[in-house]
Amino acid sequence: MRVALFVTCVNDTLFPGTGQAVVTLLRRLGCDVDFPTAQTCCGQMHLNTGYLAEGRRLARHFADVFAGYDAVVVPSGSCAAMVREQYPKLARAASGGHGGHGGHETGGGPVPSGAAGGYEPRAGEPAPPAGESAEAGPRVYELSEFLLDVLGAEDVGAYFPHRVTYHPTCHSLRGLRLGDRPLRLLERVRGLELVPLPESEECCGFGGTFAVKNPAVSAAMCADKVRNIMDTGAEVVCATDNSCLMHIGGTLRRQRTGVRTMHLAEILAATEDPAGTAAAGAARGVAEDAATTAGEDGAVTRDDGAVTGEDGR
Amino acid sequence: MSGNAAFLGMPAFPRNAAAAVQDSQLRFNLRKATRTIRGRRASVVAELPDWAELRAAGRQIKDHTLRNLDRYLLQLEEAVTAAGGHVHWAADAAEANRIVTGLVRATGETSVVKVKSMATQEIGLNEALGRAGVTAYETDLAELIVQLGDDWPSHILVPAIHRNRSEIREIFRAKMAAWGRPAPGELTDDPRALAEAARLHLRERFLSTKVAISGANFMIAETGTLVVLESEGNGRMCLTLPETLISVVGIEKLLPTWRDLEVFLQLLPRSSTGERMNPYTSTWTGAAEGQEFHLVLLDNGRTRVLADEVGRQALRCIRCSACLNVCPVYERAGGHAYGSVYPGPIGAILTPQLRGMASELDASLPYASSLCGACFDVCPVAIDIPEVLVHLRGKARHPRAERLGMRAAGWVFDRPARLAGAQRLAGRLRRFVPGRLPGPLAAWTDTRDLPDIPAESFRDWWNRTNGGTR
Amino acid sequence: MSGGKERILARIRAAVAGAPDVEITRVYRTTRDLPGAVELFAERVADYRAAVHVVAEAEATATITAALAGRGAVRVVIPAGLPPEWTPPEPVADDPPLSAAELDAVDGVITGCAVAIAETGTIVLDAGPGQGRRALTLVPDYHLCVVRADQIVADVPDAVGRLDPARPLTWISGPSATSDIELNRVEGVHGPRVLEVIVVR
């Protein structure tokens, strides 16, 4: 199966280990992974902050880049939700569709029917009716959806002997309705002890530019999230979005808690085979160095494999 | 207190919220209250196997009504008039206040009792009546607490949600005497004792006041019926005992048919107080039991909201406040930070549409959300609040520094080569990134560390290793 | 005043011009038979902390007498048209209509109802015979309501369908209550603080 990886701009720039982990994982499961290098950003930051012109441009760029693929895998619930849930709304708005259909009912299962194509009619083109356009382009899957719904792989052969708690990010929970997919995957990881996170469905307070536009509330939300994480006694907090984890992890590090953040892909890519683990980007230094890095601010590196403990600050 | 005048000149939401976050008593009160009601709502909603279908019908009925609002309003007017009531139309707050003040004056009375009503708070009716020498007495327990405390409402359903029992006891002891019957001398902070004090304080007033002012939860176009849901019985007192009843109702509160109530009388109580049914619902048509009845239909910005194809869904709102109770931002910022009688997520989309976004405060409201989506999930009429928030953000004025930053980011993302260049630059400079960032970005590093910037981006790794194969 | 009307209507027409209409699909549960409706109704009324008795028709009078005695209710108002077997020996009639102050001075009121709803534990009064004007069940502190089993419907849609919107309706679900103080439910504010329901089979 020919799969395109949309790594997302955040992962590309700040968390390459996550992208590497996805590549390792999908290859291990027999997929032919391509990374279209023309990709940049889904436009979420611009669109959600009110910069429609830039956001629309990036949405169109996304559609152009991924038009030729059967499936696009995204290691981010938030970016997958943007493409699948928000792009069709952009299309409706652009086509002059009248209101009154703003609310779709919740409660249904997650059907990855969203697509990259047809998000917006080009000038002079007839506007595609809402819904139909969704079938035109490739299907966009968040990683856990792709693993379970497409590959049917609950046990991905991972080994990760640590105490882990899982934070369902808002867009994976309420946008994509991932349900228990990530938990089912984590439960099959050998050696992993999964501990439930109290008040897990509460937003961590990241919210993109919300984190800097409303810093007091954002920090207060994260303080509660961190308290709940600490109450679990977990070594690692895992999620499907590195953006939220950057916010949670930044607070965990500032408070010198010793609890580390890891993307779901990095845990699923980890194996008993040290080579395999290294190829997975060493999961931010956890596999080799969990004990020694804990509690040392800055000692956990997000580089590919090298646990250096360097700290420029 | 209520009314828009009270909120004039308030700072933007982030500053109000930052102050509220520091108020540990407020945080404690809000957390306790919202979590209690959240649990109650979830359990009674789960009881109904057809909640999703009711929610869909609720949304459709409201959308259909809004699409045909002119026709249904005329039908309503005809039905109310035929049943002996009088209908008035108020294009804005000033006109509504003028109409109501004139109606009260015509009775010769100088006091009125009021049922809790968002619409009359929105237009600042109590203040307008006060200027005309008429005292308006709030009778809902929470509104009474707010009025006695010279305070503002901070929640749609429970306006005094920010007050705990001991604060309420102090307000009653200090202020009740100035407004009527004093609080009992031995008043404790037991909610039972506080409710009893309110009962005694208002009893004589209910039995003797000749004019009442209410809002309404629903109006039925087909029959001319108005509907008020409440809990305490203060509503029934006001609707039933006085000789004259004046109801001020937003034009969006309309439902086409009597039958439509079968949907909304299931959606509203369960979403609002988390009960299968609220203790009292009153319906009346025109001049009931010989009462003089006036209906004031209020626009005050609603037709402007209606003109916005995305934003108009906010007019579906039935004021249940479920979105407030699940909102993590509301829970920490409190209702006052929103600077409006409509706080919380619904306020963040309703206020900027009703008032416009000219003030700093109103322009900041669409950003008072992390877009977590919890509000949309619980909304009984499926208002996609995050969608409207984002839509309004697109219309808001943006700060200059942010505009420049966003334009620059857009430029970088437009071309993969630019992104790769920026990533390499960041990688080279990664040792020099300060622990505390300057300017607006300091808001991040005040409480959070920055992630370490990797030496190599994913795309550079992919290109260098041919996708990890060499 | 008509200026406001024309302005509002014109704004509405301009705002929705060209917008498509929306179809209403009523696929939620509507009229239905509910076995055990009496028991469910009694259970749901009790959930509101109202007293409930389910009795045979022959026991109605004795149950009413016992309920009034239990409350120490001597001066009890009755509406016109209350069945004689539900009427206490020396009732206070609302004829001529009692003033609010007079109503405030009685011990309680006995009424029937128009409809009752099992799923929500609600009784609905429509000011008809045996129910009286709305103030009767509002000002007295004790409301004893007699519900005939055949008046109990399954759910809200069944009730709405049976009721006449031209009449003033009062839907009552338990005693007066408030949750305004820390969202703690307290029964008894301005309406009757005690609601007692007798279901007659």
mmCIF file with all atom_site columns, C-alpha atoms in Angstrom, chain C residues 42-196:
data_model
loop_
_atom_site.group_PDB
_atom_site.id
_atom_site.type_symbol
_atom_site.label_atom_id
_atom_site.label_alt_id
_atom_site.label_comp_id
_atom_site.label_asym_id
_atom_site.label_entity_id
_atom_site.label_seq_id
_atom_site.pdbx_PDB_ins_code
_atom_site.Cartn_x
_atom_site.Cartn_y
_atom_site.Cartn_z
_atom_site.occupancy
_atom_site.B_iso_or_equiv
_atom_site.pdbx_formal_charge
_atom_site.auth_seq_id
_atom_site.auth_comp_id
_atom_site.auth_asym_id
_atom_site.auth_atom_id
_atom_site.pdbx_PDB_model_num
ATOM 1   C CA . ALA C 1 42  ? -44.379 7.354  41.024 1.00 0.00 ? 42  ALA C CA 1
ATOM 2   C CA . GLU C 1 43  ? -40.660 6.646  41.057 1.00 0.00 ? 43  GLU C CA 1
ATOM 3   C CA . ARG C 1 44  ? -39.821 9.795  39.104 1.00 0.00 ? 44  ARG C CA 1
ATOM 4   C CA . VAL C 1 45  ? -42.046 12.017 41.262 1.00 0.00 ? 45  VAL C CA 1
ATOM 5   C CA . ALA C 1 46  ? -40.353 10.606 44.346 1.00 0.00 ? 46  ALA C CA 1
ATOM 6   C CA . ASP C 1 47  ? -36.956 11.474 42.806 1.00 0.00 ? 47  ASP C CA 1
ATOM 7   C CA . TYR C 1 48  ? -37.909 15.128 43.225 1.00 0.00 ? 48  TYR C CA 1
ATOM 8   C CA . ARG C 1 49  ? -38.473 14.471 46.921 1.00 0.00 ? 49  ARG C CA 1
ATOM 9   C CA . ALA C 1 50  ? -42.221 14.703 46.655 1.00 0.00 ? 50  ALA C CA 1
ATOM 10  C CA . ALA C 1 51  ? -44.390 12.246 48.632 1.00 0.00 ? 51  ALA C CA 1
ATOM 11  C CA . VAL C 1 52  ? -46.179 9.722  46.397 1.00 0.00 ? 52  VAL C CA 1
ATOM 12  C CA . HIS C 1 53  ? -48.928 7.188  47.086 1.00 0.00 ? 53  HIS C CA 1
ATOM 13  C CA . VAL C 1 54  ? -50.358 4.747  44.587 1.00 0.00 ? 54  VAL C CA 1
ATOM 14  C CA . VAL C 1 55  ? -53.764 3.552  45.754 1.00 0.00 ? 55  VAL C CA 1
ATOM 15  C CA . ALA C 1 56  ? -56.925 1.839  44.533 1.00 0.00 ? 56  ALA C CA 1
ATOM 16  C CA . GLU C 1 57  ? -59.901 4.043  43.760 1.00 0.00 ? 57  GLU C CA 1
ATOM 17  C CA . ALA C 1 58  ? -61.720 2.894  46.899 1.00 0.00 ? 58  ALA C CA 1
ATOM 18  C CA . GLU C 1 59  ? -58.818 4.070  49.059 1.00 0.00 ? 59  GLU C CA 1
ATOM 19  C CA . ALA C 1 60  ? -58.572 7.562  47.615 1.00 0.00 ? 60  ALA C CA 1
ATOM 20  C CA . THR C 1 61  ? -60.681 9.321  50.227 1.00 0.00 ? 61  THR C CA 1
ATOM 21  C CA . ALA C 1 62  ? -58.940 7.666  53.157 1.00 0.00 ? 62  ALA C CA 1
ATOM 22  C CA . THR C 1 63  ? -55.520 8.426  51.690 1.00 0.00 ? 63  THR C CA 1
ATOM 23  C CA . ILE C 1 64  ? -56.404 12.071 51.204 1.00 0.00 ? 64  ILE C CA 1
ATOM 24  C CA . THR C 1 65  ? -57.749 12.336 54.742 1.00 0.00 ? 65  THR C CA 1
ATOM 25  C CA . ALA C 1 66  ? -54.613 10.713 56.141 1.00 0.00 ? 66  ALA C CA 1
ATOM 26  C CA . ALA C 1 67  ? -52.350 12.964 54.062 1.00 0.00 ? 67  ALA C CA 1
ATOM 27  C CA . LEU C 1 68  ? -54.096 16.120 55.283 1.00 0.00 ? 68  LEU C CA 1
ATOM 28  C CA . ALA C 1 69  ? -53.987 14.886 58.854 1.00 0.00 ? 69  ALA C CA 1
ATOM 29  C CA . GLY C 1 70  ? -50.310 14.087 58.502 1.00 0.00 ? 70  GLY C CA 1
ATOM 30  C CA . ARG C 1 71  ? -49.654 17.662 57.451 1.00 0.00 ? 71  ARG C CA 1
ATOM 31  C CA . GLY C 1 72  ? -51.994 19.082 60.060 1.00 0.00 ? 72  GLY C CA 1
ATOM 32  C CA . ALA C 1 73  ? -53.781 20.766 57.154 1.00 0.00 ? 73  ALA C CA 1
ATOM 33  C CA . VAL C 1 74  ? -57.186 21.948 58.338 1.00 0.00 ? 74  VAL C CA 1
ATOM 34  C CA . ARG C 1 75  ? -58.019 24.942 56.170 1.00 0.00 ? 75  ARG C CA 1
ATOM 35  C CA . VAL C 1 76  ? -57.679 23.492 52.683 1.00 0.00 ? 76  VAL C CA 1
ATOM 36  C CA . VAL C 1 77  ? -58.654 25.264 49.458 1.00 0.00 ? 77  VAL C CA 1
ATOM 37  C CA . ILE C 1 78  ? -60.446 23.353 46.742 1.00 0.00 ? 78  ILE C CA 1
ATOM 38  C CA . PRO C 1 79  ? -61.089 24.401 43.164 1.00 0.00 ? 79  PRO C CA 1
ATOM 39  C CA . ALA C 1 80  ? -64.521 24.222 41.610 1.00 0.00 ? 80  ALA C CA 1
ATOM 40  C CA . GLY C 1 81  ? -65.241 20.842 40.090 1.00 0.00 ? 81  GLY C CA 1
ATOM 41  C CA . LEU C 1 82  ? -63.085 18.765 42.447 1.00 0.00 ? 82  LEU C CA 1
ATOM 42  C CA . PRO C 1 83  ? -64.720 15.304 42.738 1.00 0.00 ? 83  PRO C CA 1
ATOM 43  C CA . PRO C 1 84  ? -66.658 14.996 46.020 1.00 0.00 ? 84  PRO C CA 1
ATOM 44  C CA . GLU C 1 85  ? -64.715 11.882 47.056 1.00 0.00 ? 85  GLU C CA 1
ATOM 45  C CA . TRP C 1 86  ? -61.500 13.958 46.991 1.00 0.00 ? 86  TRP C CA 1
ATOM 46  C CA . THR C 1 87  ? -63.058 16.844 48.902 1.00 0.00 ? 87  THR C CA 1
ATOM 47  C CA . PRO C 1 88  ? -62.362 17.197 52.639 1.00 0.00 ? 88  PRO C CA 1
ATOM 48  C CA . PRO C 1 89  ? -65.293 17.766 55.027 1.00 0.00 ? 89  PRO C CA 1
ATOM 49  C CA . GLU C 1 90  ? -64.927 21.547 55.488 1.00 0.00 ? 90  GLU C CA 1
ATOM 50  C CA . PRO C 1 91  ? -63.111 22.904 52.449 1.00 0.00 ? 91  PRO C CA 1
ATOM 51  C CA . VAL C 1 92  ? -62.282 26.531 51.694 1.00 0.00 ? 92  VAL C CA 1
ATOM 52  C CA . ALA C 1 93  ? -63.903 27.311 48.343 1.00 0.00 ? 93  ALA C CA 1
ATOM 53  C CA . ASP C 1 94  ? -62.361 29.786 45.899 1.00 0.00 ? 94  ASP C CA 1
ATOM 54  C CA . ASP C 1 95  ? -65.738 31.405 45.368 1.00 0.00 ? 95  ASP C CA 1
ATOM 55  C CA . PRO C 1 96  ? -65.694 34.355 45.373 1.00 0.00 ? 96  PRO C CA 1
ATOM 56  C CA . PRO C 1 97  ? -62.010 34.275 44.434 1.00 0.00 ? 97  PRO C CA 1
ATOM 57  C CA . LEU C 1 98  ? -59.719 34.479 47.428 1.00 0.00 ? 98  LEU C CA 1
ATOM 58  C CA . SER C 1 99  ? -57.186 37.287 47.635 1.00 0.00 ? 99  SER C CA 1
ATOM 59  C CA . ALA C 1 100 ? -53.502 36.435 47.529 1.00 0.00 ? 100 ALA C CA 1
ATOM 60  C CA . ALA C 1 101 ? -53.265 37.193 51.239 1.00 0.00 ? 101 ALA C CA 1
ATOM 61  C CA . GLU C 1 102 ? -56.165 34.836 51.958 1.00 0.00 ? 102 GLU C CA 1
ATOM 62  C CA . LEU C 1 103 ? -54.520 32.105 49.911 1.00 0.00 ? 103 LEU C CA 1
ATOM 63  C CA . ASP C 1 104 ? -51.321 32.705 51.837 1.00 0.00 ? 104 ASP C CA 1
ATOM 64  C CA . ALA C 1 105 ? -53.198 32.013 55.072 1.00 0.00 ? 105 ALA C CA 1
ATOM 65  C CA . VAL C 1 106 ? -54.606 28.557 54.193 1.00 0.00 ? 106 VAL C CA 1
ATOM 66  C CA . ASP C 1 107 ? -52.886 25.282 55.084 1.00 0.00 ? 107 ASP C CA 1
ATOM 67  C CA . GLY C 1 108 ? -52.928 23.773 51.625 1.00 0.00 ? 108 GLY C CA 1
ATOM 68  C CA . VAL C 1 109 ? -54.745 23.001 48.400 1.00 0.00 ? 109 VAL C CA 1
ATOM 69  C CA . ILE C 1 110 ? -56.107 19.838 46.806 1.00 0.00 ? 110 ILE C CA 1
ATOM 70  C CA . THR C 1 111 ? -56.398 19.540 43.028 1.00 0.00 ? 111 THR C CA 1
ATOM 71  C CA . GLY C 1 112 ? -56.613 17.044 40.253 1.00 0.00 ? 112 GLY C CA 1
ATOM 72  C CA . CYS C 1 113 ? -54.587 17.505 37.064 1.00 0.00 ? 113 CYS C CA 1
ATOM 73  C CA . ALA C 1 114 ? -54.954 17.488 33.284 1.00 0.00 ? 114 ALA C CA 1
ATOM 74  C CA . VAL C 1 115 ? -52.102 15.152 32.338 1.00 0.00 ? 115 VAL C CA 1
ATOM 75  C CA . ALA C 1 116 ? -49.176 13.475 34.062 1.00 0.00 ? 116 ALA C CA 1
ATOM 76  C CA . ILE C 1 117 ? -45.894 12.377 32.476 1.00 0.00 ? 117 ILE C CA 1
ATOM 77  C CA . ALA C 1 118 ? -44.260 9.142  33.581 1.00 0.00 ? 118 ALA C CA 1
ATOM 78  C CA . GLU C 1 119 ? -40.757 9.626  32.237 1.00 0.00 ? 119 GLU C CA 1
ATOM 79  C CA . THR C 1 120 ? -40.261 13.036 33.836 1.00 0.00 ? 120 THR C CA 1
ATOM 80  C CA . GLY C 1 121 ? -42.501 12.702 36.905 1.00 0.00 ? 121 GLY C CA 1
ATOM 81  C CA . THR C 1 122 ? -44.454 15.774 35.868 1.00 0.00 ? 122 THR C CA 1
ATOM 82  C CA . ILE C 1 123 ? -48.061 16.778 36.537 1.00 0.00 ? 123 ILE C CA 1
ATOM 83  C CA . VAL C 1 124 ? -49.687 19.343 34.276 1.00 0.00 ? 124 VAL C CA 1
ATOM 84  C CA . LEU C 1 125 ? -52.555 21.574 35.397 1.00 0.00 ? 125 LEU C CA 1
ATOM 85  C CA . ASP C 1 126 ? -54.653 23.424 32.839 1.00 0.00 ? 126 ASP C CA 1
ATOM 86  C CA . ALA C 1 127 ? -56.864 25.487 35.163 1.00 0.00 ? 127 ALA C CA 1
ATOM 87  C CA . GLY C 1 128 ? -59.801 23.270 34.256 1.00 0.00 ? 128 GLY C CA 1
ATOM 88  C CA . PRO C 1 129 ? -62.406 21.685 36.569 1.00 0.00 ? 129 PRO C CA 1
ATOM 89  C CA . GLY C 1 130 ? -60.855 20.283 39.721 1.00 0.00 ? 130 GLY C CA 1
ATOM 90  C CA . GLN C 1 131 ? -57.716 22.395 39.200 1.00 0.00 ? 131 GLN C CA 1
ATOM 91  C CA . GLY C 1 132 ? -58.746 26.037 39.429 1.00 0.00 ? 132 GLY C CA 1
ATOM 92  C CA . ARG C 1 133 ? -56.880 29.194 38.597 1.00 0.00 ? 133 ARG C CA 1
ATOM 93  C CA . ARG C 1 134 ? -53.105 29.144 38.750 1.00 0.00 ? 134 ARG C CA 1
ATOM 94  C CA . ALA C 1 135 ? -52.706 31.007 42.035 1.00 0.00 ? 135 ALA C CA 1
ATOM 95  C CA . LEU C 1 136 ? -54.484 28.226 43.943 1.00 0.00 ? 136 LEU C CA 1
ATOM 96  C CA . THR C 1 137 ? -51.585 25.815 43.545 1.00 0.00 ? 137 THR C CA 1
ATOM 97  C CA . LEU C 1 138 ? -48.959 28.498 43.950 1.00 0.00 ? 138 LEU C CA 1
ATOM 98  C CA . VAL C 1 139 ? -49.517 30.526 47.088 1.00 0.00 ? 139 VAL C CA 1
ATOM 99  C CA . PRO C 1 140 ? -50.448 27.804 49.626 1.00 0.00 ? 140 PRO C CA 1
ATOM 100 C CA . ASP C 1 141 ? -47.410 26.037 51.016 1.00 0.00 ? 141 ASP C CA 1
ATOM 101 C CA . TYR C 1 142 ? -48.799 22.520 50.556 1.00 0.00 ? 142 TYR C CA 1
ATOM 102 C CA . HIS C 1 143 ? -50.154 21.056 47.322 1.00 0.00 ? 143 HIS C CA 1
ATOM 103 C CA . LEU C 1 144 ? -51.892 17.711 47.312 1.00 0.00 ? 144 LEU C CA 1
ATOM 104 C CA . CYS C 1 145 ? -52.483 16.541 43.743 1.00 0.00 ? 145 CYS C CA 1
ATOM 105 C CA . VAL C 1 146 ? -54.617 13.565 42.825 1.00 0.00 ? 146 VAL C CA 1
ATOM 106 C CA . VAL C 1 147 ? -53.733 11.890 39.544 1.00 0.00 ? 147 VAL C CA 1
ATOM 107 C CA . ARG C 1 148 ? -55.913 9.273  37.909 1.00 0.00 ? 148 ARG C CA 1
ATOM 108 C CA . ALA C 1 149 ? -53.853 6.449  36.427 1.00 0.00 ? 149 ALA C CA 1
ATOM 109 C CA . ASP C 1 150 ? -55.425 6.969  32.996 1.00 0.00 ? 150 ASP C CA 1
ATOM 110 C CA . GLN C 1 151 ? -54.078 10.524 32.960 1.00 0.00 ? 151 GLN C CA 1
ATOM 111 C CA . ILE C 1 152 ? -50.498 9.305  32.997 1.00 0.00 ? 152 ILE C CA 1
ATOM 112 C CA . VAL C 1 153 ? -48.812 9.354  29.589 1.00 0.00 ? 153 VAL C CA 1
ATOM 113 C CA . ALA C 1 154 ? -45.405 7.998  28.747 1.00 0.00 ? 154 ALA C CA 1
ATOM 114 C CA . ASP C 1 155 ? -43.458 11.032 27.735 1.00 0.00 ? 155 ASP C CA 1
ATOM 115 C CA . VAL C 1 156 ? -43.319 14.737 26.923 1.00 0.00 ? 156 VAL C CA 1
ATOM 116 C CA . PRO C 1 157 ? -44.567 14.401 23.305 1.00 0.00 ? 157 PRO C CA 1
ATOM 117 C CA . ASP C 1 158 ? -47.635 12.470 24.484 1.00 0.00 ? 158 ASP C CA 1
ATOM 118 C CA . ALA C 1 159 ? -48.407 15.220 26.984 1.00 0.00 ? 159 ALA C CA 1
ATOM 119 C CA . VAL C 1 160 ? -47.924 18.090 24.535 1.00 0.00 ? 160 VAL C CA 1
ATOM 120 C CA . GLY C 1 161 ? -50.306 16.381 22.144 1.00 0.00 ? 161 GLY C CA 1
ATOM 121 C CA . ARG C 1 162 ? -53.025 16.122 24.799 1.00 0.00 ? 162 ARG C CA 1
ATOM 122 C CA . LEU C 1 163 ? -52.845 19.678 26.092 1.00 0.00 ? 163 LEU C CA 1
ATOM 123 C CA . ASP C 1 164 ? -54.717 22.748 24.905 1.00 0.00 ? 164 ASP C CA 1
ATOM 124 C CA . PRO C 1 165 ? -52.367 25.696 24.424 1.00 0.00 ? 165 PRO C CA 1
ATOM 125 C CA . ALA C 1 166 ? -55.232 28.164 24.731 1.00 0.00 ? 166 ALA C CA 1
ATOM 126 C CA . ARG C 1 167 ? -55.479 27.311 28.443 1.00 0.00 ? 167 ARG C CA 1
ATOM 127 C CA . PRO C 1 168 ? -52.876 28.582 30.920 1.00 0.00 ? 168 PRO C CA 1
ATOM 128 C CA . LEU C 1 169 ? -50.756 25.539 31.797 1.00 0.00 ? 169 LEU C CA 1
ATOM 129 C CA . THR C 1 170 ? -48.587 24.826 34.797 1.00 0.00 ? 170 THR C CA 1
ATOM 130 C CA . TRP C 1 171 ? -46.169 21.927 34.552 1.00 0.00 ? 171 TRP C CA 1
ATOM 131 C CA . ILE C 1 172 ? -45.094 20.809 38.003 1.00 0.00 ? 172 ILE C CA 1
ATOM 132 C CA . SER C 1 173 ? -42.165 18.481 38.633 1.00 0.00 ? 173 SER C CA 1
ATOM 133 C CA . GLY C 1 174 ? -41.686 18.198 42.349 1.00 0.00 ? 174 GLY C CA 1
ATOM 134 C CA . PRO C 1 175 ? -41.830 20.933 44.921 1.00 0.00 ? 175 PRO C CA 1
ATOM 135 C CA . SER C 1 176 ? -40.433 24.401 44.381 1.00 0.00 ? 176 SER C CA 1
ATOM 136 C CA . ALA C 1 177 ? -36.630 24.181 44.368 1.00 0.00 ? 177 ALA C CA 1
ATOM 137 C CA . THR C 1 178 ? -33.490 26.142 43.763 1.00 0.00 ? 178 THR C CA 1
ATOM 138 C CA . SER C 1 179 ? -29.936 25.253 42.901 1.00 0.00 ? 179 SER C CA 1
ATOM 139 C CA . ASP C 1 180 ? -28.675 28.802 43.024 1.00 0.00 ? 180 ASP C CA 1
ATOM 140 C CA . ILE C 1 181 ? -26.424 28.316 46.021 1.00 0.00 ? 181 ILE C CA 1
ATOM 141 C CA . GLU C 1 182 ? -23.355 26.306 44.989 1.00 0.00 ? 182 GLU C CA 1
ATOM 142 C CA . LEU C 1 183 ? -25.700 24.263 42.788 1.00 0.00 ? 183 LEU C CA 1
ATOM 143 C CA . ASN C 1 184 ? -26.994 22.456 45.843 1.00 0.00 ? 184 ASN C CA 1
ATOM 144 C CA . ARG C 1 185 ? -30.612 21.565 45.289 1.00 0.00 ? 185 ARG C CA 1
ATOM 145 C CA . VAL C 1 186 ? -32.850 22.933 48.022 1.00 0.00 ? 186 VAL C CA 1
ATOM 146 C CA . GLU C 1 187 ? -36.551 22.140 47.931 1.00 0.00 ? 187 GLU C CA 1
ATOM 147 C CA . GLY C 1 188 ? -38.932 24.921 48.822 1.00 0.00 ? 188 GLY C CA 1
ATOM 148 C CA . VAL C 1 189 ? -38.536 28.517 47.817 1.00 0.00 ? 189 VAL C CA 1
ATOM 149 C CA . HIS C 1 190 ? -41.512 30.520 46.613 1.00 0.00 ? 190 HIS C CA 1
ATOM 150 C CA . GLY C 1 191 ? -43.892 27.863 45.356 1.00 0.00 ? 191 GLY C CA 1
ATOM 151 C CA . PRO C 1 192 ? -45.372 25.152 47.583 1.00 0.00 ? 192 PRO C CA 1
ATOM 152 C CA . ARG C 1 193 ? -42.605 23.673 49.653 1.00 0.00 ? 193 ARG C CA 1
ATOM 153 C CA . VAL C 1 194 ? -44.395 20.373 49.952 1.00 0.00 ? 194 VAL C CA 1
ATOM 154 C CA . LEU C 1 195 ? -45.882 18.477 47.014 1.00 0.00 ? 195 LEU C CA 1
ATOM 155 C CA . GLU C 1 196 ? -47.769 15.282 47.687 1.00 0.00 ? 196 GLU C CA 1
#
